[in-house]
XYZ file of C-alpha atoms in Angstrom:
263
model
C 22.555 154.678 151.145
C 20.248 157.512 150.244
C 20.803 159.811 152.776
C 19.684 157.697 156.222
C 17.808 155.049 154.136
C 18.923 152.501 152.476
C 18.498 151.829 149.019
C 16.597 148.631 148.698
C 17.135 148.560 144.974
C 21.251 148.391 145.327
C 21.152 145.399 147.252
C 23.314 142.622 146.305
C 24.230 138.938 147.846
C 27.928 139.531 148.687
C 28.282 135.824 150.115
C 26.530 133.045 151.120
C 27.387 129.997 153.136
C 26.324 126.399 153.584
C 25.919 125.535 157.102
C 25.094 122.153 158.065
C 23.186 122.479 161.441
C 20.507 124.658 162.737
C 23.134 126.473 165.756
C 26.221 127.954 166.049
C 25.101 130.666 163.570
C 27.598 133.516 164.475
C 26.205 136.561 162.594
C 28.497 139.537 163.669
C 29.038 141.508 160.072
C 30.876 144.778 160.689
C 33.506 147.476 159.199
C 37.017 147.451 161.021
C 39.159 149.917 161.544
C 40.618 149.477 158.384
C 37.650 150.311 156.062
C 37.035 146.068 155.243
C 33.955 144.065 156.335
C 34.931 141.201 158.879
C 32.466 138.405 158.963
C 32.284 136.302 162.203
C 30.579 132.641 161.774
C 30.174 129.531 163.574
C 31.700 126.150 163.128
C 28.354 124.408 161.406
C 26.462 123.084 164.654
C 26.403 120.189 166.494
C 28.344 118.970 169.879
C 31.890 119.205 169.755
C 32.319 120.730 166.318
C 31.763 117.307 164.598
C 32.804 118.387 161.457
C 36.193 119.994 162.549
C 35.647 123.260 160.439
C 37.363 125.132 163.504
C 40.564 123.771 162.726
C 40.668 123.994 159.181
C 41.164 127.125 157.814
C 40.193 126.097 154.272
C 36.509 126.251 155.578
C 34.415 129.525 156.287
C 32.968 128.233 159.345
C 34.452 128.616 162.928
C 36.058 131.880 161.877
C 36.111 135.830 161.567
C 36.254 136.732 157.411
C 37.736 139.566 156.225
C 36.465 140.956 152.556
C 35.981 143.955 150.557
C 32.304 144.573 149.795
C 33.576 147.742 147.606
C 35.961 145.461 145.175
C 35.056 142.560 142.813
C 37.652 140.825 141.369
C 38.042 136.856 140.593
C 34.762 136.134 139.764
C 34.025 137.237 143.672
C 31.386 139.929 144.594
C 34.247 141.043 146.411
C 37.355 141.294 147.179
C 40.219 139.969 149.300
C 42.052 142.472 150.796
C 45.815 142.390 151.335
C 47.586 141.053 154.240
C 45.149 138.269 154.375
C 47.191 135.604 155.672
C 45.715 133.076 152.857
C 45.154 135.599 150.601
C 46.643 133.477 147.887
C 44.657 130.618 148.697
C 47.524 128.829 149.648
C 46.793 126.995 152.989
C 43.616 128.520 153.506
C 40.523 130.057 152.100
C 41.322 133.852 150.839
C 38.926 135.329 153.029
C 39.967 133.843 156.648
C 41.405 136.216 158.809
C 41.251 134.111 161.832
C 39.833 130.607 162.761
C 39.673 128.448 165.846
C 36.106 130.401 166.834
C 33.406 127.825 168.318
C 30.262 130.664 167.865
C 31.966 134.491 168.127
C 29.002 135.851 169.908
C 29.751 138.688 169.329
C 33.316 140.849 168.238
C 33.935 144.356 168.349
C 36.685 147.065 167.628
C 37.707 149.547 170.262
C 37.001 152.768 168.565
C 40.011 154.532 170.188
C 42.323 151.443 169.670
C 41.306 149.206 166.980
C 42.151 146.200 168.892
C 39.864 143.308 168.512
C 37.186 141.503 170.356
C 35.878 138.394 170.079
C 33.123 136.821 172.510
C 33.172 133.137 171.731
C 30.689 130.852 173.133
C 31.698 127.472 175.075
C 30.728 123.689 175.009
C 29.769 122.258 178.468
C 32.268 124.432 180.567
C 34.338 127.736 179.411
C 32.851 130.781 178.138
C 35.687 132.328 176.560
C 37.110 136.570 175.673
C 39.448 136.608 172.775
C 41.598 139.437 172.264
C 43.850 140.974 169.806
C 45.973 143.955 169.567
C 45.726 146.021 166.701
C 48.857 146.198 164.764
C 50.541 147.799 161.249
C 48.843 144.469 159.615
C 46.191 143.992 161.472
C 44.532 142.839 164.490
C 45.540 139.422 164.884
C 45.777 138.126 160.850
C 45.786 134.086 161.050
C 45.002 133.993 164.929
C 44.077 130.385 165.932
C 41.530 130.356 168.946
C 41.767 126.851 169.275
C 38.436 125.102 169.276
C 38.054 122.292 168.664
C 41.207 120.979 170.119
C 40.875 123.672 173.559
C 37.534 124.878 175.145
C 39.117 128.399 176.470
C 42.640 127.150 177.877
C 41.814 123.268 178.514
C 41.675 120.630 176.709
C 38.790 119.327 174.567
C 38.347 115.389 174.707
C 42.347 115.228 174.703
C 43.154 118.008 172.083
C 46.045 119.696 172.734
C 47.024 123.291 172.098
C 47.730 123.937 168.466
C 51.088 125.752 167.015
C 50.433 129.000 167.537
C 47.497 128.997 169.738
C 46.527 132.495 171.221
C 44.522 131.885 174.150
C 41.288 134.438 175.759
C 42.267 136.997 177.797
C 39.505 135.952 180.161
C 37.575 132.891 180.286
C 35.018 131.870 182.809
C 33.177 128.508 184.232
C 29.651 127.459 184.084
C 30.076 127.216 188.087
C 27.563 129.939 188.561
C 25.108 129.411 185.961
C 26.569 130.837 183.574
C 25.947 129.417 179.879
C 26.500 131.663 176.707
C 29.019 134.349 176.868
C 27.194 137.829 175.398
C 30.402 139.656 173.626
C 29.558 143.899 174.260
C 32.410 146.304 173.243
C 34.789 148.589 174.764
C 33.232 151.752 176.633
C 34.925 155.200 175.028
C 32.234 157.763 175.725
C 34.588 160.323 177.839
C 33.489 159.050 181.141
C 36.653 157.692 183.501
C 34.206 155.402 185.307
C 34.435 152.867 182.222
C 36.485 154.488 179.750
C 38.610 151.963 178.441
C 36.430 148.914 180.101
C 35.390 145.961 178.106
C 31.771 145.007 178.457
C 29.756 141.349 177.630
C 27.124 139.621 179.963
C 26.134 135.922 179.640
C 22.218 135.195 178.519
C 21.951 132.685 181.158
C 22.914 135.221 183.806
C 21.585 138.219 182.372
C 24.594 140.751 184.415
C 26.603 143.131 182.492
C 30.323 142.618 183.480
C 33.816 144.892 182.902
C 36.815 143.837 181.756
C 39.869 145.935 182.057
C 42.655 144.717 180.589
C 46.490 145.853 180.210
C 49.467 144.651 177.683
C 47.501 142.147 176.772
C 45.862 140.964 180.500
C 42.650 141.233 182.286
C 43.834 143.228 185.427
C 40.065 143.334 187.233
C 36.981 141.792 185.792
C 33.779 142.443 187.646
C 29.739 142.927 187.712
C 29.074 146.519 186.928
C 26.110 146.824 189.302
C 23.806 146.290 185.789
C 21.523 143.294 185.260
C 18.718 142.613 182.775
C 16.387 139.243 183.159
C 18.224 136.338 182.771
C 17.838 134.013 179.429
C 16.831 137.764 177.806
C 19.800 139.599 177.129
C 21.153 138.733 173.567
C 23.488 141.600 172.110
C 24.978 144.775 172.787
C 24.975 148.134 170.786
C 27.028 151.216 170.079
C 25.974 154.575 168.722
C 27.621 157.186 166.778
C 28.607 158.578 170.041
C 30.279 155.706 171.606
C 26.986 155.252 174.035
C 26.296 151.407 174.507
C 23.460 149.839 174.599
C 22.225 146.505 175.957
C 19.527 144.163 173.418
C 16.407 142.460 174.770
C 14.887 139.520 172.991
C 11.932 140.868 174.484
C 12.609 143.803 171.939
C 13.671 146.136 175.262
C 16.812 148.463 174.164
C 18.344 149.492 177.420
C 21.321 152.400 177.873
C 23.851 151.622 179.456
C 24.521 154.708 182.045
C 27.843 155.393 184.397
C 27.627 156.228 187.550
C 29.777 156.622 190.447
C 29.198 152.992 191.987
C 29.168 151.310 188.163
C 26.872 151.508 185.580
């Protein structure tokens, strides 16, 4: 950066990946808690994850990457940082930090917390909320979501749950017209109303829900009062300040205001 702009001349391709289909893009790139650059991607396209790169976590797809940006080494433009869990690239590409992810739409670190959020988008059923604690390694190093072989906590086309599968916090049916699960962040601007509340929508939809979870649970989930067009809403925002924001594709940028009845 040069002061707020950024310098177009220091730009460099850090990592680029093949991806066999035209969907299930991911695209979520940001800093953690712990200073490295987690990447979230999809599982390469197509119904039903045809090319099982969900449950493989020698593949980059279906997954959240972890990497350093600031550290070269191995013929890499960057690094792998420690604690890993394939680090050594022993039963698993070195940059995985956790697999099992259909399309993370999106993930997020509480900025209070460092616990991790992961919005991951559904077949023909379950829109799924992935969680995991922040720890002394981590939050949730070689976490397996599950997809292909569960759509949120059922079973896809007979798959059964794999060794050490952690399933969402909160998932959801496509009952009431729901179709794409919007991952937001958590709310820590000060105000009690929704301190500590987990926010996503669903495009198809177009409400802005809370989550509010404990050890681990979603105690109360709920619509905050807040809705947007449906098939419009496609990402959420944070500022500096913890203030969130809700993303248009119509290019609108909305703030996303407490109040005594919701937001």
């Amino acid at each position: 950066m040069e002061g707020n702009r950024a310098s177009t001349s220091a730009r460099r391709n850090l990592l680029r990946l093949e991806h066999p289909r035209s969907n299930h893009n991911g695209g979520e790139i940001t800093y953690g808690p712990d200073g490295f650059l987690y990447v979230g991607t999809g599982d390469g396209g197509g119904g039903g994850d045809p090319d099982r790169n969900g449950q493989n976590p020698s593949t980059l797809l279906g997954k959240i990457l972890r990497i350093d940006p600031t550290a070269p080494a191995d013929g890499r433009p960057y690094g792998i940082p420690p604690g890993n869990p394939f680090a050594d690239g022993n039963g698993g590409a070195p940059e995985v930090w956790a697999y099992g992810l259909r399309n993370p739409w999106r993930f997020s670190f509480d900025r209070s917390t460092g616990d991790l959020w992961i919005g991951d988008v559904g077949q023909d059923a379950v829109e799924e909320v992935d969680f995991a604690p922040n720890t002394p390694d981590g939050p949730g190093p070689g976490n397996n979501y599950g997809w292909n072989l569960m759509e949120g906590t059922s079973s896809f086309k007979g798959g059964t749950a794999p060794a050490g599968h952690v399933p969402p916090i909160y998932e959801y049916s496509h009952d009431d017209g729901g179709c794409s699960i919007i991952g937001g962040y958590v709310a820590r601007t000060g105000d009690p109303i929704l301190d500590g509340v987990y926010l996503f929508a669903d495009i198809c939809i177009g409400r802005i829900n809370g989550l509010l979870p404990r050890d681990g649970k979603a105690i109360d989930v709920r619509h905050l009062g807040a809705t947007v067009g449906a098939n419009t809403l496609s990402s959420f925002g944070q500022g500096a300040d913890g203030t969130l924001y809700a993303v248009q594709l119509d290019g609108t940028i909305s703030r996303i205001v407490p109040r005594s009845t919701g937001a």
